[in-house]
Amino acid sequence: MSSAAAFSYAPLLPTGPDTTEYRLVTDEGVDVVNGPGGRRFLTVEPTALTALTAEAMHDIAHYLRPAHLAQLRSIIDDPAASPNDRFVALDLLRNANIAAGGVLPMCQDTGTAIVMGKRGRHVLTDGTDAEAISRGVYQAYTRLNLRYSQLAPLTMWDERNTGSNLPAQVELYAEDPDGHPDAYKFLFMAKGGGSANKSYLYQETKALLNPTRMMQFLEEKLRLIGTSACPPYHLAIVIGGTSAEYALKTAKYASAKYLDALPTEGSMTAHGFRDLELEAQVLELTRNFGIGAQFGGRYFCHDVRVVRLPRHGASCPVAIAVSCSADRQAVAKITPSGVWLERLETDPARFLPDVTDETLETEEVVRVDLNRPMDEIRAELSKYPVKTRLSLTGPLVVARDIAHAKIAERLDAGEPMPQYLRDHAVYYAGPAKTPEGYASGSFGPTTAGRMDAYVEKFQAAGGSQVMLAKGNRSAQVTRSCQQHGGFYLGSIGGPAARLAQDCIKHVEVLEYPELGMEAVWKIEVEDFPAFIVVDDKGNDFFAEVTKPVLTVGRR
């Protein structure tokens, strides 16, 4: 064997200088005390950690970063964007404006709370940091109009909602953040199921590490992300990693822009770096998919981050992650000067364009009256091709995973399809808490694919003839719709607050009230936006745009 290289050290992810604009949350609960050897220590009370966490979880449920909002506005201003791209971007900006009022969260899936912290060696706490942070999560989710999504496993098969959105994922590291021993720095995230489910790990080999094969691989895998996680996305790709789990974690950080200041070149110290050239090429690749901002166009992604990590010679993990339209994260710090949180945008209205809706609506919008019999609704939808934009008014039945499972059990037992699923279109959704004075809480669509296994059974029994949700469906759904004369309508993923404020006029429980947000609801909607995605003739908009068609080499 050759002689060993000289010792050298670099952090795997050298994050660079912090250029974040912060706002002061409080200066209480922190103090500086003298220690041995002339050292000064920052003391942090549990109450400071709790207050910071509660404030952070509030802000990321209601506010977005200015850069994200500017990217939405740029879609509206881009003449190359499709009308559907611009329509989605405008709806998401309107949603941000409503959420910023602090009542309705921007998304009904208010996520798993994820907190990562780095505590300097001169920061003293009482050792209950994770508990204090969890208490802040609890305060935010129980006091605000947020949804509880965490399930406690009671047995291997039985679960129950914890009723508080705990537990949170809390990871704390003993490390001087940015070289400051008297600082405690954090990344707060709220990760909904839609975007979390679009985290992928592939175990590849050295054969992937050439320009042509890499782009072919990425074209194939990125199309599979689909739209169920609410694009336009902030896309992160990590090539390599000292372990599979480290690659995945790095992809999550990169999707949150946490690693933007990484070096842009590698070295023999084997630190991670960003490949800016490949980022630009992958972004252009996604522009050509045709998927766009959910219903056709260029804006499948806002931007791309590609991070190259060191790897074991026998392993080449590839991790892919996205941050969705609910781009919910913020950094924070505790220093001798107080408790600080990233300043998010509280006035998103300044990003709204000075144009009327008609300026953006260059395609016909078909208005569908849901008060008519189901056969008449289907006959009307049958007149139009996939990708047609609709405006729905009238009653919808709301049912998702658990309700579908219960209805399937009834069908298996020989009971008839509930009449409400025969008479009405079904919306896959689950609301957040309803604020006082509102008909509903934030009430956006959930991922349609989770209900795919029920469609043929339900349609054969006369139900679910018109379905409304977000994201693409499987081929079995297209076949069932063709056989039974059904339709799948895509709703815009992301603008849950706008739907609650502007479109949903009445909500009542029809069945299974004990299931909480998973109950069967009946809602009245007005001018609810949707698109025909799967029709009764066997056409599926996403079937074409998810097929690899390009062979791209890297120059």
Coordinates of C-alpha atoms in Angstrom, one line a residue, residues 224-525:
L224 CA -41.2 10.4 -11.1
I225 CA -41.6 13.1 -8.5
G226 CA -44.7 14.2 -10.2
T227 CA -46.9 17.1 -8.9
S228 CA -48.4 15.6 -5.7
A229 CA -45.9 17.5 -3.5
C230 CA -47.1 20.9 -4.9
P231 CA -44.6 22.4 -7.4
P232 CA -42.9 24.6 -8.3
Y233 CA -40.2 22.9 -6.3
H234 CA -36.9 23.8 -4.7
L235 CA -35.1 20.7 -5.9
A236 CA -32.0 19.2 -4.1
I237 CA -29.8 16.4 -5.5
V238 CA -27.0 14.9 -3.5
I239 CA -24.4 12.7 -5.2
G240 CA -22.3 10.6 -2.8
G241 CA -22.2 10.5 0.9
T242 CA -20.4 8.8 3.7
S243 CA -23.7 6.9 4.4
A244 CA -27.1 6.7 2.9
E245 CA -28.7 8.5 5.7
Y246 CA -26.2 11.4 5.5
A247 CA -26.9 11.8 1.8
L248 CA -30.7 12.1 2.6
K249 CA -30.1 14.5 5.4
T250 CA -27.9 16.7 3.2
A251 CA -30.6 16.7 0.5
K252 CA -33.1 18.0 3.0
Y253 CA -30.8 20.7 4.2
A254 CA -30.0 21.7 0.6
S255 CA -33.7 21.9 -0.3
A256 CA -34.1 24.5 2.5
K257 CA -31.3 26.6 1.1
Y258 CA -29.3 25.9 4.2
L259 CA -26.2 24.9 2.2
D260 CA -26.2 27.7 -0.3
A261 CA -22.8 29.0 0.8
L262 CA -21.0 25.7 0.3
P263 CA -17.8 25.9 -1.7
T264 CA -18.3 25.4 -5.5
E265 CA -15.2 23.3 -6.0
G266 CA -13.9 20.1 -4.3
S267 CA -10.5 19.5 -2.8
M268 CA -8.4 16.7 -1.3
T269 CA -9.9 17.5 2.2
A270 CA -13.0 15.8 0.7
H271 CA -15.6 18.4 1.8
G272 CA -18.9 18.7 0.0
F273 CA -19.4 21.3 -2.7
R274 CA -22.1 22.7 -5.0
D275 CA -21.9 22.0 -8.7
L276 CA -23.3 25.2 -10.2
E277 CA -23.0 24.1 -13.8
L278 CA -24.9 20.9 -13.2
E279 CA -27.5 22.8 -11.3
A280 CA -28.2 25.0 -14.3
Q281 CA -28.3 22.0 -16.6
V282 CA -30.8 20.1 -14.4
L283 CA -33.0 23.2 -14.1
E284 CA -33.2 23.5 -17.9
L285 CA -33.9 19.7 -18.0
T286 CA -36.9 20.2 -15.8
R287 CA -38.1 23.1 -17.9
N288 CA -38.4 20.7 -20.8
F289 CA -40.5 18.1 -19.0
G290 CA -43.8 19.8 -19.8
I291 CA -45.1 19.2 -16.3
G292 CA -44.7 22.8 -15.3
A293 CA -46.3 24.3 -12.2
Q294 CA -48.7 21.3 -11.8
F295 CA -50.7 21.5 -15.1
G296 CA -48.3 22.0 -18.0
G297 CA -45.5 24.5 -18.7
R298 CA -41.9 25.2 -17.7
Y299 CA -42.0 25.8 -14.0
F300 CA -41.7 22.3 -12.4
C301 CA -38.8 23.8 -10.3
H302 CA -38.0 27.3 -9.1
D303 CA -34.3 26.3 -8.7
V304 CA -32.0 23.3 -8.2
R305 CA -29.2 22.6 -5.8
V306 CA -26.7 19.8 -6.6
V307 CA -24.3 18.8 -3.8
R308 CA -21.4 16.5 -4.4
L309 CA -20.2 14.6 -1.3
P310 CA -17.3 12.2 -0.7
R311 CA -18.1 8.5 -0.9
H312 CA -16.9 5.0 -0.1
G313 CA -15.4 3.5 -3.3
A314 CA -18.0 0.7 -3.3
S315 CA -21.0 3.0 -2.7
C316 CA -22.6 5.9 -4.5
P317 CA -25.8 7.0 -2.9
V318 CA -27.9 9.5 -4.7
A319 CA -30.5 11.4 -2.6
I320 CA -33.3 13.6 -4.0
A321 CA -35.5 15.9 -2.0
V322 CA -37.9 18.8 -2.6
S323 CA -39.2 21.8 -0.7
C324 CA -42.7 22.5 -2.0
S325 CA -44.9 25.6 -2.5
A326 CA -45.3 25.6 1.3
D327 CA -41.5 26.4 1.6
R328 CA -41.5 26.4 5.4
Q329 CA -38.2 26.9 7.1
A330 CA -36.4 29.6 9.0
V331 CA -33.0 29.8 10.7
A332 CA -32.5 31.3 14.2
K333 CA -29.8 32.0 16.7
I334 CA -29.3 32.8 20.4
T335 CA -26.4 35.0 21.2
P336 CA -25.4 37.3 24.0
S337 CA -27.5 40.0 22.4
G338 CA -30.7 38.0 22.6
V339 CA -33.0 35.5 20.8
W340 CA -33.1 36.1 17.0
L341 CA -35.3 34.6 14.2
E342 CA -35.0 34.9 10.5
R343 CA -37.1 37.8 9.1
L344 CA -39.6 36.3 6.8
E345 CA -41.9 38.4 4.5
T346 CA -44.9 39.8 6.4
D347 CA -46.2 41.8 3.4
P348 CA -46.4 39.4 0.5
A349 CA -48.9 41.7 -1.2
R350 CA -46.0 43.7 -2.6
F351 CA -45.3 40.7 -4.9
L352 CA -48.7 40.6 -6.4
P353 CA -48.9 41.9 -10.0
D354 CA -50.8 45.0 -11.0
V355 CA -52.9 43.0 -13.5
T356 CA -56.4 41.7 -13.6
D357 CA -57.3 38.0 -13.6
E358 CA -58.3 38.4 -17.2
T359 CA -54.8 39.3 -18.2
L360 CA -53.6 35.9 -17.1
E361 CA -56.6 33.9 -18.2
T362 CA -55.9 33.4 -21.9
E363 CA -57.6 30.1 -22.0
E364 CA -61.3 29.3 -21.6
V365 CA -62.4 28.5 -18.0
V366 CA -65.3 26.0 -18.0
R367 CA -67.8 26.6 -15.2
V368 CA -69.2 23.4 -13.8
D369 CA -72.4 23.3 -11.6
L370 CA -72.0 20.5 -9.1
N371 CA -75.7 20.8 -8.0
R372 CA -76.7 18.8 -11.1
P373 CA -77.1 15.0 -11.2
M374 CA -73.9 13.1 -11.5
D375 CA -74.7 11.9 -15.0
E376 CA -75.1 15.5 -16.2
I377 CA -71.8 16.6 -14.5
R378 CA -70.0 13.7 -16.3
A379 CA -71.6 14.6 -19.6
E380 CA -70.4 18.1 -19.3
L381 CA -66.9 17.1 -18.4
S382 CA -66.8 14.7 -21.3
K383 CA -67.0 17.6 -23.8
Y384 CA -63.5 18.9 -22.9
P385 CA -59.9 17.6 -23.3
V386 CA -57.5 16.9 -20.4
K387 CA -55.8 20.1 -19.1
T388 CA -59.0 22.1 -19.5
R389 CA -59.3 24.6 -16.6
L390 CA -62.5 24.4 -14.6
S391 CA -64.3 26.5 -12.0
L392 CA -66.5 24.3 -9.7
T393 CA -69.5 25.5 -7.8
G394 CA -71.7 23.4 -5.6
P395 CA -71.5 20.5 -3.2
L396 CA -68.4 18.2 -2.7
V397 CA -68.0 15.2 -0.4
V398 CA -64.6 15.1 1.3
A399 CA -63.0 11.8 2.2
R400 CA -59.5 10.6 2.5
D401 CA -57.4 7.6 3.6
I402 CA -59.2 6.2 6.7
A403 CA -62.7 7.0 5.4
H404 CA -61.9 5.2 2.1
A405 CA -60.7 2.2 4.1
K406 CA -63.9 2.1 6.1
I407 CA -66.1 2.3 3.0
A408 CA -64.1 -0.4 1.3
E409 CA -64.8 -2.7 4.3
R410 CA -68.5 -2.0 4.0
L411 CA -68.4 -2.9 0.3
D412 CA -66.5 -6.1 1.1
A413 CA -69.2 -7.0 3.6
G414 CA -71.9 -6.7 0.9
E415 CA -73.2 -3.2 1.9
P416 CA -74.1 -0.7 -0.9
M417 CA -71.9 2.3 -1.8
P418 CA -73.0 5.3 0.4
Q419 CA -75.3 7.5 -1.6
Y420 CA -73.2 10.6 -1.0
L421 CA -70.4 9.1 -3.0
R422 CA -72.8 8.2 -5.8
D423 CA -74.4 11.7 -5.9
H424 CA -71.4 14.0 -5.5
A425 CA -67.8 14.5 -6.6
V426 CA -65.3 13.4 -3.9
Y427 CA -62.5 15.7 -2.8
Y428 CA -59.5 14.1 -1.1
A429 CA -58.6 16.5 1.6
G430 CA -58.4 17.1 5.4
P431 CA -58.8 20.5 7.0
A432 CA -56.8 22.3 9.5
K433 CA -58.5 23.8 12.6
T434 CA -61.4 26.2 11.8
P435 CA -60.8 29.7 13.0
E436 CA -63.7 31.6 14.6
G437 CA -65.8 33.3 12.0
Y438 CA -64.6 31.0 9.1
A439 CA -66.5 28.2 7.4
S440 CA -63.4 26.1 7.5
G441 CA -59.7 26.1 8.3
S442 CA -57.1 25.8 5.5
F443 CA -58.4 23.0 3.3
G444 CA -56.2 22.2 0.4
P445 CA -56.1 18.9 -1.5
T446 CA -54.2 15.8 -0.4
T447 CA -52.2 13.4 -2.6
A448 CA -54.5 11.5 -4.9
G449 CA -52.2 8.5 -5.3
R450 CA -52.9 7.3 -1.8
M451 CA -56.5 6.5 -2.8
D452 CA -55.6 4.8 -6.1
A453 CA -56.2 1.3 -4.8
Y454 CA -59.9 2.1 -4.0
V455 CA -60.9 3.7 -7.3
E456 CA -61.9 0.6 -9.4
K457 CA -63.8 -0.9 -6.5
F458 CA -65.6 2.3 -5.7
Q459 CA -66.4 3.2 -9.4
A460 CA -67.7 -0.3 -10.1
A461 CA -70.1 0.2 -7.1
G462 CA -71.3 3.5 -8.6
G463 CA -69.2 5.9 -6.4
S464 CA -66.2 8.2 -6.9
Q465 CA -67.2 9.0 -10.5
V466 CA -65.6 12.4 -10.3
M467 CA -62.5 12.8 -8.0
L468 CA -60.7 15.9 -7.0
A469 CA -57.2 16.0 -5.5
K470 CA -53.6 16.9 -6.3
G471 CA -50.9 15.0 -8.1
N472 CA -50.8 12.3 -10.7
R473 CA -52.6 8.9 -10.6
S474 CA -51.6 5.4 -11.5
A475 CA -52.5 3.7 -14.8
Q476 CA -55.2 1.6 -13.0
V477 CA -57.1 4.8 -12.2
T478 CA -57.0 5.8 -15.9
R479 CA -58.3 2.4 -16.9
S480 CA -61.1 2.5 -14.3
C481 CA -62.2 5.9 -15.5
Q482 CA -62.3 4.7 -19.1
Q483 CA -64.3 1.6 -18.1
H484 CA -66.7 3.3 -15.8
G485 CA -67.0 6.8 -17.3
G486 CA -65.2 8.6 -14.5
F487 CA -62.9 11.6 -14.2
Y488 CA -60.0 12.8 -12.1
L489 CA -59.8 16.5 -11.6
G490 CA -56.5 18.1 -10.4
S491 CA -56.7 20.8 -7.8
I492 CA -53.9 23.3 -7.3
G493 CA -51.6 22.0 -4.6
G494 CA -50.6 24.7 -2.2
P495 CA -53.2 27.5 -1.8
A496 CA -55.1 25.9 1.1
A497 CA -55.6 29.3 2.9
R498 CA -57.1 30.9 -0.3
L499 CA -59.5 28.0 -0.8
A500 CA -60.7 28.3 2.8
Q501 CA -61.2 32.1 2.6
D502 CA -62.5 32.4 -1.0
C503 CA -64.0 29.1 -2.2
I504 CA -65.3 27.1 0.7
K505 CA -68.7 28.4 1.9
H506 CA -70.0 25.7 4.2
V507 CA -68.7 22.6 5.9
E508 CA -70.6 19.8 7.7
V509 CA -69.8 16.3 8.9
L510 CA -71.6 13.5 7.0
E511 CA -70.1 10.4 8.7
Y512 CA -67.4 9.2 11.0
P513 CA -67.1 12.4 13.2
E514 CA -64.8 10.5 15.5
L515 CA -62.1 10.6 12.9
G516 CA -61.6 14.3 13.3
M517 CA -60.1 15.8 10.1
E518 CA -60.3 12.3 8.5
A519 CA -64.1 12.3 8.8
V520 CA -66.4 12.4 5.8
W521 CA -67.4 16.0 5.2
K522 CA -69.8 17.8 2.9
I523 CA -68.7 21.2 1.7
E524 CA -70.1 23.9 -0.5
V525 CA -67.7 25.5 -2.8

